[in-house]
Backbone as a ProteinNet text record, in pm:
[ID]
protein_1_A
[PRIMARY]
YTTLFRSSAYAIAASGLVVTYTTSGIFNFAHGAIGMLSSFLYWQLTVQNGWPVWIAVIFVVVVFGPAVGALIEWGIVRGLRGSSLATRIVVTIALMVFAMGLATNIWEGQSASLPGFFPNADPVRFLDVALSVHQVIVIFSALAVALCLRFFLFGTRIGTAMRAVVDSPATASLNGIRPDVVSQLSWAIGAGLAALAGVLIGPMLQLEAFALTFLVINAYAAAVVGRLKSLPMTFVGAVGLGLFINLVPYVVEHIGFLSSALEGWRYQPALP
[TERTIARY]
1619.2	1565.4	1418.5	1383.7	1191.5	1247.3	1387	1409.3	1437.2	1538.2	1511.5	1337.1	1275.2	1179.9	1122.8	1037.9	998.6	1084.9	1205.8	1317.3	1326.1	1275.7	1269.1	1088.2	1015.2	909	897.7	978	936.3	1059.4	1174.6	1270.9	1169.8	1074.9	1013.4	884.7	835	746.2	845.7	911.5	1010.6	1008.2	1113	1183.7	1044.2	909.6	806.8	807.2	818.7	740.6	931.6	986.5	1145.3	1163.3	1158.2	1030.4	987.9	827.9	795.2	847	833.5	943.5	1109	1118.2	1223.8	1233.6	1101	1094.7	918	895.9	782.9	779.6	883.2	920.4	739.2	643.3	529.7	521.7	522.4	520.7	397	435.7	253.6	242.8	126.8	141.8	-22.2	-68.2	-163.8	-62.5	50.6	81.6	144.2	82.9	19.1	-39.5	-204.6	-305.7	-337.5	-256.3	-250.6	-191.4	-59.4	-58.9	-198.8	-196.9	-323.6	-498.9	-522.1	-615.8	-540.4	-462.8	-398.4	-417.6	-344.4	-377.7	-535.7	-612.5	-727.3	-764.2	-707.7	-697.4	-725.6	-575.3	-531.7	-561.7	-602.3	-693.5	-839	-881.9	-1033.1	-1027.6	-892.8	-875.4	-849.5	-718.9	-641.6	-728.7	-830.3	-900.5	-1103	-1150.2	-1258.5	-1280.2	-1216.7	-1240.9	-1211.3	-1025.3	-1042.7	-853.5	-879	-743.8	-582.4	-580.7	-389.1	-293.5	-235.8	-101.7	-79.5	5.1	55.7	20.7	-135.2	-166.8	-256.9	-288.2	-282.7	-199.9	-79.4	67	35.6	48.4	66.3	-58	-167	-312.4	-288.8	-193.5	-264.7	-96.5	-67.9	166.9	149.7	58.4	179.8	62.2	-106.1	-253.4	-239.2	-239.6	-371.6	-333.3	-161.8	-102.2	-93	67.1	40.4	-52.4	-222.2	-227.9	-403.8	-365	-367	-279.3	-143.5	-29.6	-76.3	-83.3	-123.1	-240.1	-344.2	-469.5	-466.5	-422.3	-316.5	-272.6	-157.1	-76.8	-218.6	-276.2	-288.2	-415.8	-469.8	-671.6	-597.1	-536	-487.8	-387.5	-218.5	-70.4	-78.5	-81.9	-114.8	-158	-275.8	-303.9	-236.7	-224.9	-106.5	45.7	49.8	203.5	170.1	304.2	294	220.5	105	108.9	132	153.1	195.8	196.4	301.7	303.3	267.7	153.6	46.2	-22.8	-31.6	-197.9	-123.7	-25.5	26.6	-31.6	27	54.9	-106.6	-216.1	-349.5	-437	-400.6	-480.1	-406.4	-264	-243.3	-380.1	-311.4	-411.6	-518.6	-587.3	-747.6	-661.4	-670.7	-675.8	-612.5	-538.5	-481.8	-648.6	-712.7	-904.6	-953.1	-959.7	-1028.5	-1059.7	-864.6	-875.3	-948.8	-946.1	-905.4	-1098.4	-1171.6	-1281.5	-1380.6	-1285.5	-1319.6	-1341.4	-1173.5	-1146.3	-1292.2	-1296.3	-1404.2	-1549.3	-1562.9	-1741.8	-1659.7	-1576.8	-1610.5	-1585.8	-1520.2	-1446.8	-1546.2	-1642.5	-1696.6	-1663.3	-1672.8	-1716	-1649.6	-1546.9	-1478.9	-1384.2	-1346.6	-1237.4	-1166.2	-1092.9	-942.6	-822.7	-847.2	-618.2	-579.3	-469.9	-389.1	-307	-278.6	-178.7	-18.3	21.8	215	177.4	275.9	375.9	373.1	290	362.6	341.4	289.5	216.6	245.7	302.6	260.7	375.9	538.7	657.8	734.8	804.2	922.8	961.7	1035.2	1094.6	1181.7	1254.8	1450.4	1479.5	1665.4	1699.3	1834.2	1837.8	2027.9	2077.9	2191.3	2284.2	2205.1	2109.8	2046.7	1930.2	1836	1753.8	1681.4	1515.2	1409.5	1373.1	1364.2	1240.7	1156.5	1004.7	915.6	999.5	958	960.3	875	769.3	735.3	823.6	908.9	1074.5	1137.3	1148.3	1252.4	1254.7	1128.5	1027.4	1018.2	1042.4	1059.5	1180.5	1270.5	1445.8	1447.4	1470.2	1496.1	1407.9	1297.5	1253.7	1326.2	1346.6	1385.5	1540.9	1555.7	1746.7	1740.2	1605	1553.5	1572.7	1468.4	1416.1	1515.5	1603	1609.2	1751.3	1823.7	1945.6	1841.3	1739.6	1705	1679.6	1615.9	1585.7	1706.9	1788.3	1890.1	1972	1941.4	2024.3	1864.3	1806.6	1675.4	1684.5	1684.6	1676.9	1789.6	2000.1	2073.8	2169.5	2078.2	2164.8	2087.8	1950.1	1930.2	1822.6	1780.9	1813.4	1668.6	1541.8	1394.8	1451.4	1539.8	1619.1	1575.9	1737.4	1772.5	1630.6	1571.8	1461.7	1367.3	1356.2	1227.4	1380.2	1450	1536.5	1533	1582.2	1555.5	1391.6	1261	1177.7	1109.1	1194.7	1142.1	1166	1354.2	1404.3	1404.3	1353.6	1297.4	1213.4	1093.4	951.7	1043	1024.1	1060.2	1188.7	1245.3	1456.4	1465.5	1394.9	1344.5	1313	1160.3	1061.2	1127.8	1273.3	1326.1	1508.5	1464.8	1511	1473.3	1357.9	1271.4	1207.6	1202.1	1135.2	973.9	886.2	754.6	747.1	737	722.7	617.3	464.1	365.1	394.9	358.8	443.7	535.1	658.9	766.4	710.8	618.8	566.6	455.3	385.1	331.5	379.4	490.2	489.9	568.5	623.1	733.9	564.5	483.7	391.3	269.5	299.8	284.5	410.4	549	634.5	581.4	601.1	601.5	482.7	317.2	261.7	190.3	264.6	367.1	390.4	457.1	582.3	491.4	412.2	343.9	233.6	225.4	129	227.7	330	451.1	422.2	449	489.1	355.1	293.6	95.1	67.8	106.3	100.8	178.9	315.8	382.8	379.8	396.3	265.9	153.6	120	-75.3	-32	73.2	15	123	165.3	204.1	110.1	2.1	-140.9	-231.2	-403.7	-503.7	-545.4	-557.1	-650.9	-702.1	-665.8	-795.4	-752.8	-839.1	-817.6	-682.4	-714.1	-630.9	-469.1	-526.9	-399.9	-218	-333.4	-175.5	-199.8	-225.3	-248.9	-92.2	-171.4	-25.7	80.2	81.7	280.2	290.3	212.1	318.3	356.7	295.6	309.7	429.9	512.8	625.9	684.6	699.4	848.8	870.6	753.6	816.3	966.9	971.8	1099.9	1237.6	1181.5	1336.6	1383.9	1256.8	1311	1343	1297.8	1331.4	1544.6	1571.2	1704.7	1789.7	1705.3	1727.3	1751.9	1699.3	1678.8	1610.3	1501	1341.9	1452.2	1592	1663	1794.2	1799.8	1951	1835.5	1732.7	1783.6	1886.7	1976.3	2080.6	2071.3	2125.1	2038.7	1932.4	1785.8	1721.8	1691.2	1731.3	1761.4	1868.3	1927.4	1987.6	1876.9	1810.2	1676.4	1633.4	1550.9	1429.5	1485.2	1599.9	1682.2	1648.6	1749.8	1744.4	1594.5	1512.6	1349.3	1299.4	1323.2	1347.5	1345.2	1507.8	1597	1453.4	1400.4	1419.9	1276.2	1187.5	1076.5	1081	1153.9	1178.8	1232.6	1312.6	1397.9	1281	1226.7	1130.2	1009.3	1020.1	947.8	1011.7	1044.2	1236.3	1322.1	1278.1	1339.4	1213.2	1109.4	984.6	941.2	956.5	1012.3	1078.9	1217.6	1295.9	1338.6	1324.5	1378.2	1252.2	1192.4	1089.2	1108.3	1170.3	1261.2	1257	1193.5	1268.2	1038.6	945.7	826.6	818.4	903.6	897.2	942.6	1088.9	1154.9	1103.8	978.4	926	794	759.5	631	726.4	836.9	881.3	853	888.2	962.3	814.4	701.2	592.8	516.1	538.3	450.7	475.7	468.2	437.9	477	297.4	275	311.3	393	463.3	340.5	437.8	275.1	329.8	181.4	177.6	277.7
2109.4	2073.9	1957.1	2119.7	2060.7	1955.5	1943	1769.5	1672.6	1667.7	1582.3	1537.9	1625.4	1552.7	1539.9	1538.3	1458.7	1370.1	1357.2	1220.8	1135.6	1165.5	1060.6	1013.1	1080.3	1047	920.7	933.1	844.9	688.7	782.4	624.6	545.4	608.9	481.4	419.3	477	454	303.4	382.5	307.9	169.2	232.2	47.8	-79.5	-32	-150	-192.4	-93.4	-181.9	-235.3	-215.4	-316.5	-434.8	-430.3	-563.3	-657.2	-565.7	-679	-740.2	-648.5	-676.7	-809.3	-701.1	-858.6	-979.3	-974	-1140.5	-1205	-1113.1	-1198	-1174.5	-1044.9	-1077.1	-977.4	-934	-892.1	-714.4	-605.9	-491.3	-407.8	-329.7	-384.8	-260.4	-203.9	-73.9	-20.5	-105.3	-66.5	-5.9	12.7	-17.4	162	245.1	391.6	402.2	289.4	292.2	251.7	158.6	152.5	271.6	355.1	449.1	602.3	508.4	698.4	649.1	468	454.5	430.6	440.2	465.4	651.7	658.5	875.5	861.4	834.9	868.3	761.3	642.6	569.8	660.5	753.6	757.9	928.5	980.8	1033.5	1078	965.9	904.1	846.5	835.4	792.2	894.5	1007.1	1056.7	1175.6	1236	1366.8	1379.4	1276.2	1250.3	1100	1026.1	926.4	1025.2	1062.4	1145.3	1021.7	909	866.7	924.9	903.4	966.2	878.5	1014.2	1024.5	828.9	831.4	728.1	524.1	615.1	468	437.7	529.4	530.4	546.1	573.5	544.4	394.3	380.3	230.2	145.9	155.1	71.5	88.6	115.5	259	117.4	151.4	84.8	23.1	-99.2	-215.4	-330.6	-291.1	-418.3	-309.2	-210	-254.1	-192.5	-162.9	-170.9	-326.3	-428.9	-563	-602	-636.4	-701.1	-684.7	-572.5	-550.1	-587.7	-583.3	-730.3	-809.9	-877.8	-1052.7	-1090.9	-1022.8	-978	-1033	-943.8	-967.8	-1086.3	-1043.2	-1221.2	-1321.7	-1358.3	-1481.3	-1505.5	-1335.7	-1369.4	-1359.8	-1334.1	-1218.2	-1305.2	-1250.4	-1296.3	-1442.2	-1514.9	-1678.7	-1743.4	-1676.4	-1723.3	-1673.6	-1579.8	-1506.3	-1534.3	-1722.7	-1759.2	-1781.7	-1858.7	-1884.5	-1790.8	-1675.1	-1587.7	-1475.7	-1442.8	-1427.8	-1234.5	-1144	-1042	-953.9	-893.4	-820.2	-850.3	-1021.6	-994	-1011.2	-920.8	-940.7	-744.5	-663.4	-578.8	-518.1	-571.5	-535.2	-529.1	-626.8	-744.3	-622.7	-570	-506.4	-334.2	-305.8	-182.3	-181.7	-263.2	-311.8	-294.1	-321.3	-312.8	-92.1	-56.9	102.6	129.3	119	227.5	103.6	69.8	-12.8	12	76.9	120.2	279.8	289	485.5	500	382.5	420.1	388.7	267.3	267.1	404.2	478.3	572.3	677.6	693.6	811.3	777.5	668.3	622	698.1	587.7	612.3	722.5	869.8	925.4	1011.9	1024.2	1168.3	1259.2	1360.1	1497.2	1579.9	1458.8	1533.6	1628.3	1660.7	1830.7	1752.2	1653.3	1646.6	1685.6	1703.4	1800.1	1704.9	1688.3	1568.6	1660.5	1646.2	1783.5	1602.1	1737	1697.3	1586.6	1535.6	1526.2	1628.1	1599.6	1743.2	1876.9	1907.5	2071.9	2192.3	2182.1	2297.1	2279.9	2193.2	2234.6	2257.7	2343.5	2447.5	2321	2463.9	2351.2	2341.4	2226.8	2218.1	2292.4	2307.4	2456.9	2399.6	2369.9	2234.1	2364.8	2406.2	2512.5	2649.8	2694.3	2794.6	2788.8	2653.4	2655.9	2547.9	2580.3	2570.6	2415.6	2356.1	2206.5	2220.6	2139.7	2111.1	1990.2	1910.4	1794.4	1700.2	1681.5	1617.5	1614.6	1734.5	1716.9	1630.3	1604.7	1592	1371.9	1349.5	1277.5	1126.1	1258.2	1178.4	1123.8	1180.4	1168.8	1035.2	1077.3	1014.5	842.9	822.2	706.7	682.6	785.5	701.3	634.8	706.1	633	489.5	505.1	332	282.7	325.6	199.3	140	212.3	138.2	68.1	141.3	6.3	-120.3	-57.6	-235.8	-324.1	-282.6	-319.8	-408	-324.9	-403.1	-499.2	-418.3	-551.2	-690	-683	-809.1	-909.2	-842.5	-897.3	-1040.6	-891.9	-978.1	-1063.2	-960.6	-1035.4	-1127.2	-1159	-1249.3	-1385	-1531.5	-1609.3	-1632.5	-1508.1	-1540.2	-1396.2	-1292.3	-1220.2	-1364.8	-1405.3	-1514.2	-1549.8	-1667.9	-1647.7	-1621.1	-1471.9	-1448.6	-1355.5	-1358.2	-1359.2	-1496.5	-1582.9	-1715.1	-1758.5	-1742.3	-1737.9	-1714.3	-1553.6	-1530.3	-1586.7	-1631.5	-1742.8	-1826.9	-1958.2	-2115.2	-2098.9	-2081.3	-2112	-2285.8	-2328.1	-2508.7	-2602.2	-2463	-2520.8	-2502.8	-2381.8	-2325.1	-2375.1	-2455.6	-2628.8	-2666.7	-2751.1	-2815.8	-2832.1	-2676.9	-2636	-2605.3	-2630.4	-2648	-2471.5	-2421.1	-2243.1	-2333.6	-2263.8	-2282	-2105.2	-2197.9	-2012	-1883.4	-1969.9	-1883.8	-1825.2	-1916.3	-1800.1	-1704.6	-1690.9	-1577.5	-1448.7	-1541.2	-1403.9	-1375.8	-1403.3	-1326.6	-1268.8	-1264.4	-1192.9	-1016.9	-1097.9	-1011.4	-904	-978.8	-799	-754.8	-809.5	-739.3	-626.1	-677.6	-544.5	-420.4	-504.5	-406.8	-282.1	-321.8	-305.2	-209.5	-237.3	-162.6	-69.1	-64.3	84	181.4	120.3	229.7	298.8	188.8	281.1	389.5	358.5	431.1	588.5	526.6	614.6	770	639.1	769.3	892.4	833.4	769.9	1017.9	960.5	1058.8	1209.7	1132.3	1217.3	1306.4	1228.9	1260.7	1434.1	1499.5	1625.8	1703.9	1663.3	1733.2	1800.3	1687.2	1816	1837	1826.4	1772.5	1669.9	1613.9	1382.2	1394.3	1389.8	1323.3	1204.8	1104.6	1032.8	952	1070.4	1071.1	1171.7	1187.3	1327.2	1223.7	1174.4	1105.2	972.8	888.9	755.2	829	935.4	943.3	982.6	1011.2	1147	990.1	874.9	800.2	719.7	753.1	652.1	755.5	841.7	906.6	871.5	771.3	682.9	553.2	550.5	413.7	499.6	632.1	628.5	650.1	599.7	620.4	454	393.2	258.1	140.1	205	177.5	244.9	352.9	414.5	290.9	260.3	140.9	-41.8	-39.2	-130.2	-248.2	-187.8	-324.4	-387.6	-368.2	-469.8	-423.5	-315.8	-241.9	-125.5	-125.6	-27.5	87.5	171.2	238.3	338.6	219	360.9	412.5	266.4	342.3	513.4	560	580.9	688.6	761.6	777.9	845.6	769.8	778.6	859.8	823.5	893.1	1040.5	1024.2	1212.7	1336.2	1229.6	1325.6	1312.5	1215.3	1238.9	1364	1388.8	1480.6	1614.7	1610.5	1776.2	1784.8	1694.1	1744.5	1787.3	1746	1812.8	1879.7	1967.9	2147.6	2180.1	2126.7	2207.3	2236.6	2205.8	2221.2	2346.8	2347.1	2533.9	2609.9	2610.4	2709.5	2772.5	2620.8	2679.9	2706.3	2686.8	2724.5	2940	2930.5	3027.3	3103.2	3093.5	3184.7	3202.2	3104.9	3117.3	3171.8	3251.2	3334	3261.9	3309.8	3360.7	3229.9	3063	2946.2	2984.4	3017.6	3027.3	3172.2	3260.7	3340.6	3283.4	3231.2	3194.8	3095.7	2998	2898.4	2955.4	3110.1	3150.4	3229.8	3245.4	3228	3197.5	3060.5	2911.3	2874.1	2940.2	2915.8	2880.2	2828.3	2842.9	2989.3	3037.2	3158.7	3112.8	3120.6	3055.8	3167.8	3156.3	3293.3	3339.6	3470.2	3467.7	3509.9	3561.8	3530.2	3657.3
-3115.4	-2986.5	-3002.6	-3122.8	-3145.4	-3241.2	-3291.9	-3395.8	-3353.1	-3241.3	-3100.7	-3018	-3016.7	-2936.5	-3055.9	-3208.2	-3245.3	-3339.8	-3302.7	-3346.2	-3342	-3139.1	-3061.2	-3091.9	-3089.7	-3100.9	-3172.8	-3340.4	-3441.2	-3390	-3361.8	-3349.5	-3240.5	-3147.2	-3080.9	-3173.3	-3214.6	-3349.4	-3430.7	-3493.6	-3626	-3489.1	-3384.9	-3314.7	-3242.6	-3315	-3243.3	-3440.9	-3507.3	-3617.5	-3698.2	-3693.3	-3702.5	-3579.3	-3426.5	-3384	-3482.5	-3511.7	-3646.4	-3700.7	-3880.4	-3952.4	-3958.9	-3760.5	-3775.2	-3723	-3652.8	-3599	-3636	-3806.2	-3840.7	-4053	-4057.3	-4249.3	-4249.8	-4163.9	-4188.9	-4173.4	-4295.8	-4308	-4190.8	-4075.7	-4071.5	-4113.3	-4199.4	-4238.6	-4164.3	-4018.1	-3926.5	-3755.4	-3767.3	-3703.7	-3627.4	-3687.8	-3733.4	-3699.2	-3647.3	-3610.1	-3475.7	-3437.4	-3343.5	-3235.1	-3303.3	-3177.3	-3175.6	-3232.6	-3278.2	-3193.1	-3232.4	-3080.9	-2960.7	-2992	-2801.5	-2814.7	-2852.5	-2816.3	-2777.5	-2832.7	-2804.7	-2668.1	-2648.5	-2510	-2431.4	-2409.1	-2352.9	-2313	-2340.9	-2301.8	-2247	-2306.4	-2269.7	-2154.6	-2080.4	-1964.1	-1894.6	-1917.4	-1835.9	-1796.7	-1934.2	-1950.3	-1920.1	-2030.8	-1936.1	-1832.7	-1809	-1687.9	-1554.5	-1579.7	-1478.8	-1373.3	-1502.1	-1398.9	-1406.4	-1278.4	-1291.1	-1430.4	-1437.8	-1512	-1608.2	-1438.4	-1405.9	-1456.3	-1427.2	-1411.9	-1590.7	-1608.8	-1773.3	-1824.6	-1788.4	-1874.3	-1912.9	-1809.9	-1763.7	-1822.7	-1815.8	-1913.3	-2087.8	-2102.8	-2216.7	-2297.8	-2235.9	-2354	-2255.5	-2152.2	-2102.8	-2131.3	-2093.9	-2112.8	-2208.5	-2261.9	-2443.7	-2555.8	-2525.7	-2729.5	-2737.6	-2551.8	-2651.8	-2661.1	-2559.5	-2633.9	-2728.7	-2762.1	-2913.8	-3008.9	-3023.9	-3136.1	-3106.8	-2959.2	-3004.2	-3048.6	-2989.2	-3054.3	-3250.6	-3319.1	-3404	-3435.1	-3431.5	-3435.2	-3406.5	-3291.6	-3293.1	-3448.9	-3472.5	-3591.9	-3647.2	-3710.6	-3878	-3892.6	-3834.9	-3939.6	-3940.5	-3824.1	-3844.5	-3922.4	-4006.7	-4145.4	-4260.5	-4235.9	-4347.8	-4357.3	-4307	-4353.8	-4400.7	-4614	-4639.9	-4784.7	-4787.1	-4843.5	-4905.9	-5046.2	-5066.8	-5000.5	-5075.5	-5085.4	-5036.3	-5152.7	-5207.5	-5077.4	-5052.2	-4939.8	-4815	-4790.4	-4662.4	-4605.3	-4722.7	-4725	-4739.1	-4835.5	-4853.5	-4694.3	-4608.1	-4505.6	-4473.9	-4388.1	-4288.5	-4325.8	-4390.8	-4450.9	-4438.3	-4546.4	-4395.9	-4234.9	-4170.2	-4066.6	-4024.3	-4089.1	-4098.1	-4081.6	-4203.8	-4240	-4076.4	-4093	-4035.3	-3863.1	-3875.8	-3702.1	-3719.8	-3843.8	-3850.3	-3828.9	-3908.3	-3901.6	-3757.2	-3692.4	-3539.2	-3463.8	-3454.2	-3370.5	-3401.6	-3562.1	-3545.9	-3531.7	-3537.6	-3540	-3382.5	-3194.2	-3125.9	-3074.2	-3155.8	-3034.4	-3151.2	-3241.7	-3337.7	-3291.3	-3318.8	-3244.6	-3162.3	-3090.1	-2918.9	-3046.5	-2885.1	-2901.1	-2828.8	-2858.1	-2832.5	-2747.6	-2692.4	-2700.4	-2590.9	-2569.9	-2508.8	-2437.9	-2295.4	-2225.2	-2197.2	-2298.3	-2204.1	-2102.4	-2011.8	-1887.3	-1814	-1696.6	-1586.7	-1696	-1714.9	-1730.5	-1728.1	-1602.8	-1500.7	-1399.7	-1508.1	-1365.6	-1498	-1449.2	-1458.7	-1534.9	-1657.7	-1744.8	-1730.3	-1838.8	-1796.9	-1887.6	-1860.5	-1911.3	-1973.3	-2036.3	-2073.8	-2250.9	-2180.9	-2311.1	-2360.6	-2284.8	-2279.8	-2318.8	-2368	-2397.4	-2296.7	-2393.2	-2248.3	-2271.7	-2283	-2248.6	-2196.7	-2211.6	-2094	-2087.5	-1930.7	-1907.2	-2009.6	-2072.7	-2179.3	-2195.8	-2328.8	-2379.4	-2336.3	-2241.3	-2191.3	-2139.1	-2225.5	-2116.4	-2274.8	-2367.1	-2491.2	-2497.8	-2540.2	-2573.4	-2492.1	-2338.3	-2272.7	-2306.1	-2326.8	-2359.5	-2473.4	-2620.8	-2675.4	-2693.3	-2614.4	-2631.9	-2468.8	-2378.9	-2313.4	-2428.3	-2512.2	-2614.7	-2623	-2715.9	-2895	-2794.4	-2643.3	-2558.7	-2532.5	-2534.6	-2412.5	-2542.1	-2690	-2810.7	-2809.5	-2820	-2899.4	-2793.5	-2595.1	-2546.1	-2565.7	-2544.4	-2535.5	-2695	-2847.6	-2938.4	-2944.8	-2890.2	-2894	-2830.8	-2721	-2534.9	-2458.4	-2554.5	-2422.8	-2597	-2444.5	-2560.6	-2580.1	-2566.4	-2662.1	-2792.3	-2759.6	-2861.8	-2916.7	-2945.6	-3060.8	-3127.1	-3043	-3068.5	-3168.2	-3135.9	-3227.6	-3345.5	-3372.8	-3453.2	-3599.6	-3487.7	-3548.8	-3608.7	-3613.7	-3617.2	-3718.3	-3744.9	-3957.1	-4014.4	-3979.2	-4070.2	-4159.7	-4013.7	-4061.2	-3966	-3934.7	-3828	-3839.3	-3915.8	-3874.6	-3871.4	-3838.7	-3784.5	-3658.1	-3633.4	-3556.9	-3413.2	-3488.1	-3333.6	-3358.3	-3421.8	-3418.3	-3343.8	-3209.5	-3138.2	-3038.8	-3019.4	-2910.6	-2900.5	-3013.1	-3020.5	-3074.8	-2983.7	-3037.9	-3143.3	-3236.4	-3363	-3315.7	-3265.7	-3277	-3147	-3028.4	-2912.9	-2958.3	-3061.5	-3049.1	-3094	-3232.2	-3264.3	-3241.1	-3162.9	-3079.7	-2963.8	-2918.7	-2832	-2884.5	-3005.1	-3079.4	-3173.7	-3155.8	-3252.4	-3038.9	-2962.4	-2887	-2835.6	-2889.4	-2785.4	-2928.4	-2996.1	-3146.9	-3048.1	-3081.6	-3022.9	-2943.6	-2850.9	-2722.3	-2700.5	-2812.5	-2909.1	-2971.6	-3050	-3133.5	-2999.3	-2891.4	-2781.6	-2744.2	-2729.2	-2647.7	-2768.7	-2840.7	-2889	-2967.1	-2944.1	-2953.8	-2836	-2733.9	-2642.8	-2636.1	-2642.1	-2613.5	-2761.4	-2887.3	-2935.2	-2969	-2910.7	-2896.4	-2892.8	-2768	-2774.3	-2824	-2984.8	-3054	-3139.6	-3147.5	-3180.9	-3167.1	-3233.1	-3160	-3223.2	-3140.9	-3152.7	-3294.7	-3360.6	-3500	-3560.4	-3615.7	-3656.5	-3771.5	-3858.6	-4021.3	-3946.2	-3881.7	-3880.8	-3722.6	-3692.1	-3600.4	-3643.6	-3710.4	-3799.4	-3930.3	-3963.5	-4028.1	-4035.4	-3950.9	-3806.7	-3761.4	-3733.9	-3676.3	-3782.6	-3950	-4049.1	-4099	-4063.4	-4095.9	-3995.5	-3940.2	-3870.2	-3999.9	-4057.3	-4161.8	-4265.4	-4336.2	-4362	-4273.7	-4061.1	-4088.6	-4022.4	-4000.3	-3994.5	-4150.2	-4270.5	-4423	-4392.6	-4340.4	-4323.1	-4256	-4119.6	-4022.5	-4129.3	-4276.8	-4357.4	-4290.3	-4214.2	-4069.6	-4045.7	-3978.9	-3913	-3785.9	-3850.7	-3770.7	-3703.3	-3585.7	-3489	-3440.1	-3457.5	-3481.2	-3556.9	-3617.7	-3787.9	-3837.2	-3789.3	-3766.1	-3677.5	-3540.4	-3504.4	-3578.6	-3678.3	-3710.4	-3806.6	-3869.4	-3915.6	-3899.8	-3782.7	-3748.6	-3706.7	-3630.6	-3639.9	-3756.5	-3953.4	-4014.5	-4063.8	-4032.6	-4068.9	-4022.3	-3846.9	-3799.5	-3829.6	-3906.4	-3958.9	-4069.7	-4204.5	-4302	-4311.6	-4178.2	-4161.2	-4087.9	-4012.6	-4009.3	-4075	-4162.4	-4272.7	-4408.2	-4414.4	-4479.4	-4543.4	-4391	-4359.1	-4412	-4307.1	-4338.7	-4471.8	-4527	-4657.7	-4781	-4748.2	-4808.3	-4757.5	-4671.3	-4638.1	-4655	-4677.1	-4685.4	-4824.2	-4911.4	-5040	-5180	-5137.8	-5215.8	-5381.2	-5361.1	-5545.4	-5642.2	-5578.7	-5657.1	-5711.6	-5680.9	-5699.5	-5855.2	-5791.7	-5861.1	-6000	-6005.8	-6094.6	-6200	-6087.7	-6157.9	-6244	-6225.4	-6248.1	-6395.3	-6399.7	-6525.6	-6600.2	-6619.9	-6711.1	-6778.1	-6734.4	-6812.1	-6921.4	-7015.3	-7150.3	-7201.4	-7278	-7353.3	-7511.3	-7486.9	-7656.2	-7789.2	-7880.4	-7937.7	-8029.2	-8037.2	-8110.1	-8247.4	-8326.7	-8438	-8627.1
[MASK]
++++++++++++++++++++++++++++++++++++++++++++++++++++++++++++++++++++++++++++++++++++++++++++++++++++++++++++++++++++++++++++++++++++++++++++++++++++++++++++++++++++++++++++++++++++++++++++++++++++++++++++++++++++++++++++++++++++++++++++++++++++++++++++++++++++++++++++++++

């Protein structure tokens, strides 16, 4: 169940990345950094400023995240149209580094610990396993995000327009679609999902700019499994990623004979 909890958080982050790539054709390396900034802002509002949790969640996920995504699209992404793949990669990596530096300068020296939702509530028992309310919320949030995104992208007019813009903006504009508005909306949704992932993943570890950024980056592997297009396969990839991350420590701990075997393979110089 810990695996499912981690996988659900990764699935939410990866879904936002899939939305951004599917509708703009740009692999956003700054996606994890947006989640990291959202985690710190959520901690600032709730722990430091005393905001109610539900108001802070709404502000971070519905206001801050989408606003950052829309600003990035308007100020940077639009200027990258027609540029080379290398240029797009370098720009998004530069955004990631900038966000990490910004968080370090604003919250430097803070001992930040982000509590989960309803920390004092009784655990939820399922098949003799106790789950915290926060874990249950993360799991159901991932399922809700996957279903809603699938319906939005393939069952609504605006979702169809978002997928059409990335294939041919000129053709889409001939059919009354405004590519700039659609692209900005997709980046707002993607950044909002990154913010949601940051809020949900934050309680898993001590808040630290580098660790949070690259924890969300783990979700990139899940997006790659879905070929940056398929949301169901992205969810499957997230589950596989969670299993792998949990199994590696177990393998390292219980298969100690590998180190002994490798030690025996070390080069031994021939005696004269």
